[in-house]
mmCIF file of C-alpha atoms in Angstrom:
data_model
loop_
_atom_site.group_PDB
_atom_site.id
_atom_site.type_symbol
_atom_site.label_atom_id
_atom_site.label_comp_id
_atom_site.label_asym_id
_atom_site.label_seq_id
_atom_site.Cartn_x
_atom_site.Cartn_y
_atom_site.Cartn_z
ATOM 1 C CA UNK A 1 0.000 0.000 0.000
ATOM 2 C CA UNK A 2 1.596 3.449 -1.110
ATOM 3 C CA UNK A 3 -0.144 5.717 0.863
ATOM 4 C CA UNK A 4 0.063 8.855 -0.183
ATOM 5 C CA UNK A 5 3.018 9.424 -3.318
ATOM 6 C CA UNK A 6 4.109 12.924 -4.462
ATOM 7 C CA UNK A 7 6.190 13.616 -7.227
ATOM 8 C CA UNK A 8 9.160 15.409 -7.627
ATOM 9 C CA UNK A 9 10.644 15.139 -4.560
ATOM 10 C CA UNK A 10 13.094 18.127 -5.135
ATOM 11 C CA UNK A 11 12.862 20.710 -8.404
ATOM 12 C CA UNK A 12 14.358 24.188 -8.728
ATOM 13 C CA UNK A 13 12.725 26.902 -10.695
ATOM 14 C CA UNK A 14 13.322 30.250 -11.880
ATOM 15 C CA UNK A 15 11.204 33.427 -10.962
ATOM 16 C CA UNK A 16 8.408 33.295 -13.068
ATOM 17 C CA UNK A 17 8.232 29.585 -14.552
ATOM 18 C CA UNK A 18 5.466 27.904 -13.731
ATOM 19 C CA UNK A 19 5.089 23.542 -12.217
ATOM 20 C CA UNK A 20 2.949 20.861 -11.020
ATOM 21 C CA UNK A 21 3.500 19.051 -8.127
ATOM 22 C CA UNK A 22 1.932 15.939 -8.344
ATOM 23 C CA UNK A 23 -0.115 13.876 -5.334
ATOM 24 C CA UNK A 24 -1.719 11.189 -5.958
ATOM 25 C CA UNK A 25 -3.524 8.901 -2.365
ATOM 26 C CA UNK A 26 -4.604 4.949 -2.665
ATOM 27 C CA UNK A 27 -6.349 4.736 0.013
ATOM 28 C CA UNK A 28 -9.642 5.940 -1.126
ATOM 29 C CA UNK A 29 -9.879 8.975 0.843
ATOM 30 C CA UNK A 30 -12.209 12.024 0.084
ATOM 31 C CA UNK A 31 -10.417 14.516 1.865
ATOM 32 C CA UNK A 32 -7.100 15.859 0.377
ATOM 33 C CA UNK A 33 -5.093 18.995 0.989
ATOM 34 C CA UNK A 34 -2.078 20.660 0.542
ATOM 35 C CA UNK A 35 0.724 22.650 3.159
ATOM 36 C CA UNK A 36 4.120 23.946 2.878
ATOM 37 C CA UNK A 37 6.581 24.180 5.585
ATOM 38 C CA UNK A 38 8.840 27.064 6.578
ATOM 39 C CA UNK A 39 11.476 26.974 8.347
ATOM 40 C CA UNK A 40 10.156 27.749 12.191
ATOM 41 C CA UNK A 41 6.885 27.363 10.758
ATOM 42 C CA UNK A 42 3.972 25.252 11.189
ATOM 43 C CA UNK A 43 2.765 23.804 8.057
ATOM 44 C CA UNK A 44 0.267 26.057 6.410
ATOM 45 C CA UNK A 45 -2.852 24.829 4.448
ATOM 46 C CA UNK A 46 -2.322 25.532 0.963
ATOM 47 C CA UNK A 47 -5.638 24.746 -0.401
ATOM 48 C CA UNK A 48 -8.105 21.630 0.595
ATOM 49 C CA UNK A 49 -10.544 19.333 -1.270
ATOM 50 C CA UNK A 50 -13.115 17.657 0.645
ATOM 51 C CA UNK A 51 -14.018 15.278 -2.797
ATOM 52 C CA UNK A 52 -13.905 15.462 -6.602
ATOM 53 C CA UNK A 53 -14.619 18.487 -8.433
ATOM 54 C CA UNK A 54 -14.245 20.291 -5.106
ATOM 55 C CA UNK A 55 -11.649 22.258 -4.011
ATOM 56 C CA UNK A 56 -11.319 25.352 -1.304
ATOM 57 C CA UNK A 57 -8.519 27.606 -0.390
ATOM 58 C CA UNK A 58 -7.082 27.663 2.676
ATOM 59 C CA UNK A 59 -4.606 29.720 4.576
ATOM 60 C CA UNK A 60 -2.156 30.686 2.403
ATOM 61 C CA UNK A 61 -3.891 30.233 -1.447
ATOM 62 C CA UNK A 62 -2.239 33.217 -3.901
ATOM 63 C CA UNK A 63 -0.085 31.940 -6.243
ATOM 64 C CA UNK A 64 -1.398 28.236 -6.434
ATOM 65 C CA UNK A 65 -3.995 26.655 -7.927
ATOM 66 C CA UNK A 66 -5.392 22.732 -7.839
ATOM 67 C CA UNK A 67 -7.713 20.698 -9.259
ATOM 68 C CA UNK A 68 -9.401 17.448 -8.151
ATOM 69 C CA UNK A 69 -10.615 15.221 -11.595
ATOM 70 C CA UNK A 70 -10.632 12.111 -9.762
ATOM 71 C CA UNK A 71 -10.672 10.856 -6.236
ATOM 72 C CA UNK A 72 -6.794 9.689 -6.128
ATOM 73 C CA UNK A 73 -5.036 13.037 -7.643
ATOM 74 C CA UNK A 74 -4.760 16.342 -5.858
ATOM 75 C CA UNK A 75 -2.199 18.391 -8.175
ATOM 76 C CA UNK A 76 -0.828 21.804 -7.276
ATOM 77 C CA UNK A 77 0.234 24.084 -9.704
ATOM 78 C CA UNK A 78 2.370 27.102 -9.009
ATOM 79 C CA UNK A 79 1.627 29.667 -11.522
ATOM 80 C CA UNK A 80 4.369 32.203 -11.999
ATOM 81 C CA UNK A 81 6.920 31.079 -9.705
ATOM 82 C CA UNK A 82 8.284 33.496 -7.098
ATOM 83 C CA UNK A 83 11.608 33.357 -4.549
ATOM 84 C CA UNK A 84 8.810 33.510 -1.688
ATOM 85 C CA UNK A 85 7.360 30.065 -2.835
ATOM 86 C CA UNK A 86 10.573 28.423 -1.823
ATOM 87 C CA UNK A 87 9.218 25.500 0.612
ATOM 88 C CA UNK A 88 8.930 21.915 1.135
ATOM 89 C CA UNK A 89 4.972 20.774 0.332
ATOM 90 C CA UNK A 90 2.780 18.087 1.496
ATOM 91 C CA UNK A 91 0.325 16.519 0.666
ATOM 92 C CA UNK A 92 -2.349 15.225 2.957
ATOM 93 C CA UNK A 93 -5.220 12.893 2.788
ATOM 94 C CA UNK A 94 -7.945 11.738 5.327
ATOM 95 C CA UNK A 95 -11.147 9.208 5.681
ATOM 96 C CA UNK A 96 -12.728 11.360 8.285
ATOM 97 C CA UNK A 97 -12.096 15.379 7.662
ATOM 98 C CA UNK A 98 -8.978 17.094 8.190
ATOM 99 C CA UNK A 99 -10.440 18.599 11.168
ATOM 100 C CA UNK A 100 -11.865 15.770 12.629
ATOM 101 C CA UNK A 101 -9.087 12.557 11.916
ATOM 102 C CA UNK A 102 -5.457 11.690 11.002
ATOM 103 C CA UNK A 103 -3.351 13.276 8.243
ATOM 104 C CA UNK A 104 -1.326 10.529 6.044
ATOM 105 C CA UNK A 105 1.300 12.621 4.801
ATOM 106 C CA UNK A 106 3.426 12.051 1.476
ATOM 107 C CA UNK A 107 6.824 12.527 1.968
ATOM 108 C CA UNK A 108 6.976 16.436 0.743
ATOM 109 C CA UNK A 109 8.631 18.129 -2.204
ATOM 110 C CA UNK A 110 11.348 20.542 -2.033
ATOM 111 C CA UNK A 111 10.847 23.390 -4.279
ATOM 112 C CA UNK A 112 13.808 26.286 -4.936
ATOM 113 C CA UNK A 113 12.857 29.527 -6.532
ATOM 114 C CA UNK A 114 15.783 31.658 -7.873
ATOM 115 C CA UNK B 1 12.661 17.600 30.780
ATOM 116 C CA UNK B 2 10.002 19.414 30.032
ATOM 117 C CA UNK B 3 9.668 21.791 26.546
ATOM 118 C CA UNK B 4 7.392 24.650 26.446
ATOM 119 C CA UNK B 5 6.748 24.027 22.506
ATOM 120 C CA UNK B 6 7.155 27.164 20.970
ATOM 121 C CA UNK B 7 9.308 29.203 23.302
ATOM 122 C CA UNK B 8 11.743 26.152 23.771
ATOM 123 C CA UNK B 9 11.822 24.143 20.307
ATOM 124 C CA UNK B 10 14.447 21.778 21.341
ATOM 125 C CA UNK B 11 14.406 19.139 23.979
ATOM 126 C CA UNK B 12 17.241 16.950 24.727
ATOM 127 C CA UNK B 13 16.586 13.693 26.918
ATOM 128 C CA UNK B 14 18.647 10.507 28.119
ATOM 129 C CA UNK B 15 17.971 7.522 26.136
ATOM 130 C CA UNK B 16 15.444 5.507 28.886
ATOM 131 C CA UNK B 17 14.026 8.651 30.015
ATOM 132 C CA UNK B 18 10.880 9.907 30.063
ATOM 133 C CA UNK B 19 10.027 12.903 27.332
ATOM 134 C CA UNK B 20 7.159 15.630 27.911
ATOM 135 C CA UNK B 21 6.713 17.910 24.806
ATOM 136 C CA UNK B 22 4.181 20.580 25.583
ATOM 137 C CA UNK B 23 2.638 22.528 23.441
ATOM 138 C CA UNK B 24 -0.055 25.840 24.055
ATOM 139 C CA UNK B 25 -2.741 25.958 21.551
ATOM 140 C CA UNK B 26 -4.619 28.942 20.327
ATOM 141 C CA UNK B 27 -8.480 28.503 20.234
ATOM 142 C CA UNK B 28 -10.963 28.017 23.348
ATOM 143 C CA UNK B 29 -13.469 25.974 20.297
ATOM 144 C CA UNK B 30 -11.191 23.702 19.336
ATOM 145 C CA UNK B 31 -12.199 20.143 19.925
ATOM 146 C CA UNK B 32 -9.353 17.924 18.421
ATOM 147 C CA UNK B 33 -5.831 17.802 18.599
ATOM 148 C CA UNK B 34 -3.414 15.511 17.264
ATOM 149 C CA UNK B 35 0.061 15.153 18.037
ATOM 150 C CA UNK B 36 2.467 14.295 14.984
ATOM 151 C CA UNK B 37 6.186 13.278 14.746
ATOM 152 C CA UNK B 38 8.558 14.204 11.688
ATOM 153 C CA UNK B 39 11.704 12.554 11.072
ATOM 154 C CA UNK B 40 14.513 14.500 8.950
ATOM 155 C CA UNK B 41 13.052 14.106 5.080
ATOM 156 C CA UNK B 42 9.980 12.601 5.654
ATOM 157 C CA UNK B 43 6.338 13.494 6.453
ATOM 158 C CA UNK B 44 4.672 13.967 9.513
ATOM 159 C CA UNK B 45 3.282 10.927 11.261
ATOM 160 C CA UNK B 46 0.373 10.394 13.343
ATOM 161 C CA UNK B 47 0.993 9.283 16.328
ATOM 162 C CA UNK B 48 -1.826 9.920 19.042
ATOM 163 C CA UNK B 49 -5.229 12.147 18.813
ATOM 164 C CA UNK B 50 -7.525 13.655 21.772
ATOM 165 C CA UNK B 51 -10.586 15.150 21.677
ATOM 166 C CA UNK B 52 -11.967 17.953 23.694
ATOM 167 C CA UNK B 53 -14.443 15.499 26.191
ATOM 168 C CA UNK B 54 -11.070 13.506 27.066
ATOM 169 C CA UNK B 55 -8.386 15.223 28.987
ATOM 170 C CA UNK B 56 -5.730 11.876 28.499
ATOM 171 C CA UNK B 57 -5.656 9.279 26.496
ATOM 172 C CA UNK B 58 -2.772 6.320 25.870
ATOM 173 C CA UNK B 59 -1.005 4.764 23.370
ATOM 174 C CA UNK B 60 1.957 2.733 23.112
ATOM 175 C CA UNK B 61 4.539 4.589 24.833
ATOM 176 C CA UNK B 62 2.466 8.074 24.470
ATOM 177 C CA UNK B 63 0.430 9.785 26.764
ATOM 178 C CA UNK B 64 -1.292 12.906 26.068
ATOM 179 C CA UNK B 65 -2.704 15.507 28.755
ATOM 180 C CA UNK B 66 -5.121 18.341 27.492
ATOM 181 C CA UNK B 67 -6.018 20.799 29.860
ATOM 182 C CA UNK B 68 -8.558 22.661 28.293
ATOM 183 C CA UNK B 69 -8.724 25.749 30.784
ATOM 184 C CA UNK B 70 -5.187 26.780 30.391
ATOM 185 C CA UNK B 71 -5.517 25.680 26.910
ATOM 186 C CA UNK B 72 -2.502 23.693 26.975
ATOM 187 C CA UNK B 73 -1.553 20.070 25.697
ATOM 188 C CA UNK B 74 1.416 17.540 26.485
ATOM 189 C CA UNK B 75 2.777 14.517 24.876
ATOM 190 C CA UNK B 76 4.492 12.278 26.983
ATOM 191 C CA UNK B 77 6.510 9.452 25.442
ATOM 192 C CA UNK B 78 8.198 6.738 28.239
ATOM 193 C CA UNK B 79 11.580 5.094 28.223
ATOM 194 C CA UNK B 80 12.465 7.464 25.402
ATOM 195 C CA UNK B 81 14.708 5.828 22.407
ATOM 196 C CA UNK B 82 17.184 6.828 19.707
ATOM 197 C CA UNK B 83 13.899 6.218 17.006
ATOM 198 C CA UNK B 84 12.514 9.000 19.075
ATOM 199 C CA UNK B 85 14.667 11.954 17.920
ATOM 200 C CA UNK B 86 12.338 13.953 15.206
ATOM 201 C CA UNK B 87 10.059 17.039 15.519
ATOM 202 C CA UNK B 88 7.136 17.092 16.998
ATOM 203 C CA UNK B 89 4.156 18.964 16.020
ATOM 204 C CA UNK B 90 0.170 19.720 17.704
ATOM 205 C CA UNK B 91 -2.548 20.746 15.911
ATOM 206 C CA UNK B 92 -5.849 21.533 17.017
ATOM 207 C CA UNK B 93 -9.214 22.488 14.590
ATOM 208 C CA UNK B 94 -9.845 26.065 14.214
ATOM 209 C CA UNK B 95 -12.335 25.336 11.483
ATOM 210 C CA UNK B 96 -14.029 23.318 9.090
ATOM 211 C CA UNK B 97 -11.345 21.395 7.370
ATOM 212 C CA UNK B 98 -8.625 23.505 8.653
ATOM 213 C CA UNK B 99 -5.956 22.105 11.139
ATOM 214 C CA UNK B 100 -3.545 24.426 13.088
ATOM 215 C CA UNK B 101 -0.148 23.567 13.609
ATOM 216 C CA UNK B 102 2.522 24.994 15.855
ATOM 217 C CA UNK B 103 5.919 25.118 14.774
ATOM 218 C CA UNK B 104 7.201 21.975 16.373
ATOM 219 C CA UNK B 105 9.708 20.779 19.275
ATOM 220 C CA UNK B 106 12.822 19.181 18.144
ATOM 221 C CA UNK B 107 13.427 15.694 20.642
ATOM 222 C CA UNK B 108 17.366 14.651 20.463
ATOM 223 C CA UNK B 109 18.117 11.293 22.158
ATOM 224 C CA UNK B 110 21.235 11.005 23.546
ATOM 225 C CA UNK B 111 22.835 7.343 24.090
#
């Protein structure tokens, strides 16, 4: 069982290029969201998506956008890259809510902005 | 030792010891917290959840204490082990579908 998988695990970018970070969960979960971590930072909720075709922003939104086609995949996309979107991301995926269960993390991806 | 979670991020502890990570959360509503460990280039891990109606529950190894009218919560892990050594992060519900974390403590066993 792979849990939750996300893809690259470390990219660099240049101000202004745009990505996708990939997540994709077997587990069958609805819920699915997105942080990134700072350094002496909690992680942040990126934006959220309680089931397909539904999505929500969360905390910290500008600059990203997602999509939810099907139940397993929960891409990010960065936009127009900027130095300030330098961060390791996770994506998260839950049975029961991400307010009301357990997290299963994927195992982040490092993204550098120059 | 004790850690006061934000204002002290690092803990270091005997191997065999006892650990208590403590962490202050934000919001008098919140009804569930979760305590999760991260280990250097990997994602968190759950490791032990409480809800607002409890204040302790056990797991293997872990206790956590939530006292809800100083708004503070505590991990406790017993006979403490090398494995041990990550960060360690709460998070309590301040919303639908929103989880807040604090920054985390960073547990170092020492042999």
């Amino acid at each position: 069982n792979a849990g939750v998988t996300q893809t690259p695990k470390f990219q660099v970018l240049k101000t202004g290029q745009s990505m996708t970070l990939q997540c994709a969960q077997d587990m069958n979960h609805e819920y699915m969201s997105w942080y990134r971590q700072d350094p002496g930072m909690g992680l942040r909720l990126i934006h959220y998506s309680v089931g397909a075709g539904i999505t929500d922003q969360g905390e910290v939104p500008n600059g990203y956008n997602v999509s939810r086609s099907t139940t397993e995949d929960f891409p990010l996309r960065l936009l127009s890259a900027a130095p300030s979107q330098t961060s390791v991301y996770f994506c998260a995926s839950s049975s029961q809510g991400m307010d009301t269960g357990e997290l299963f993390f994927g195992e982040g991806s490092r993204l550098t902005v120059l | 030792g004790e850690s006061v979670g934000l204002h002290l991020p690092t803990l270091s502890v005997q191997e065999g010891d006892n650990s208590i990570i403590n962490c202050a959360y934000s919001n008098s509503a919140s009804d569930y917290f979760i305590w999760y460990k991260q280990e250097s280039g990997k994602g968190p891990q759950f490791i032990i959840d409480i809800r607002s109606n409890m204040d302790k529950r056990q797991g293997q190894r872990v206790t956590v204490l939530l006292n809800k009218t100083v708004k503070h919560l505590s991990l406790q892990i017993a006979a403490t082990q090398p494995g041990d050594s990550a960060v360690y992060f709460c998070a309590e519900n301040i919303g639908a579908n929103d989880m807040r974390f604090g920054a985390g403590t960073r547990l170092t066993v020492k042999p």
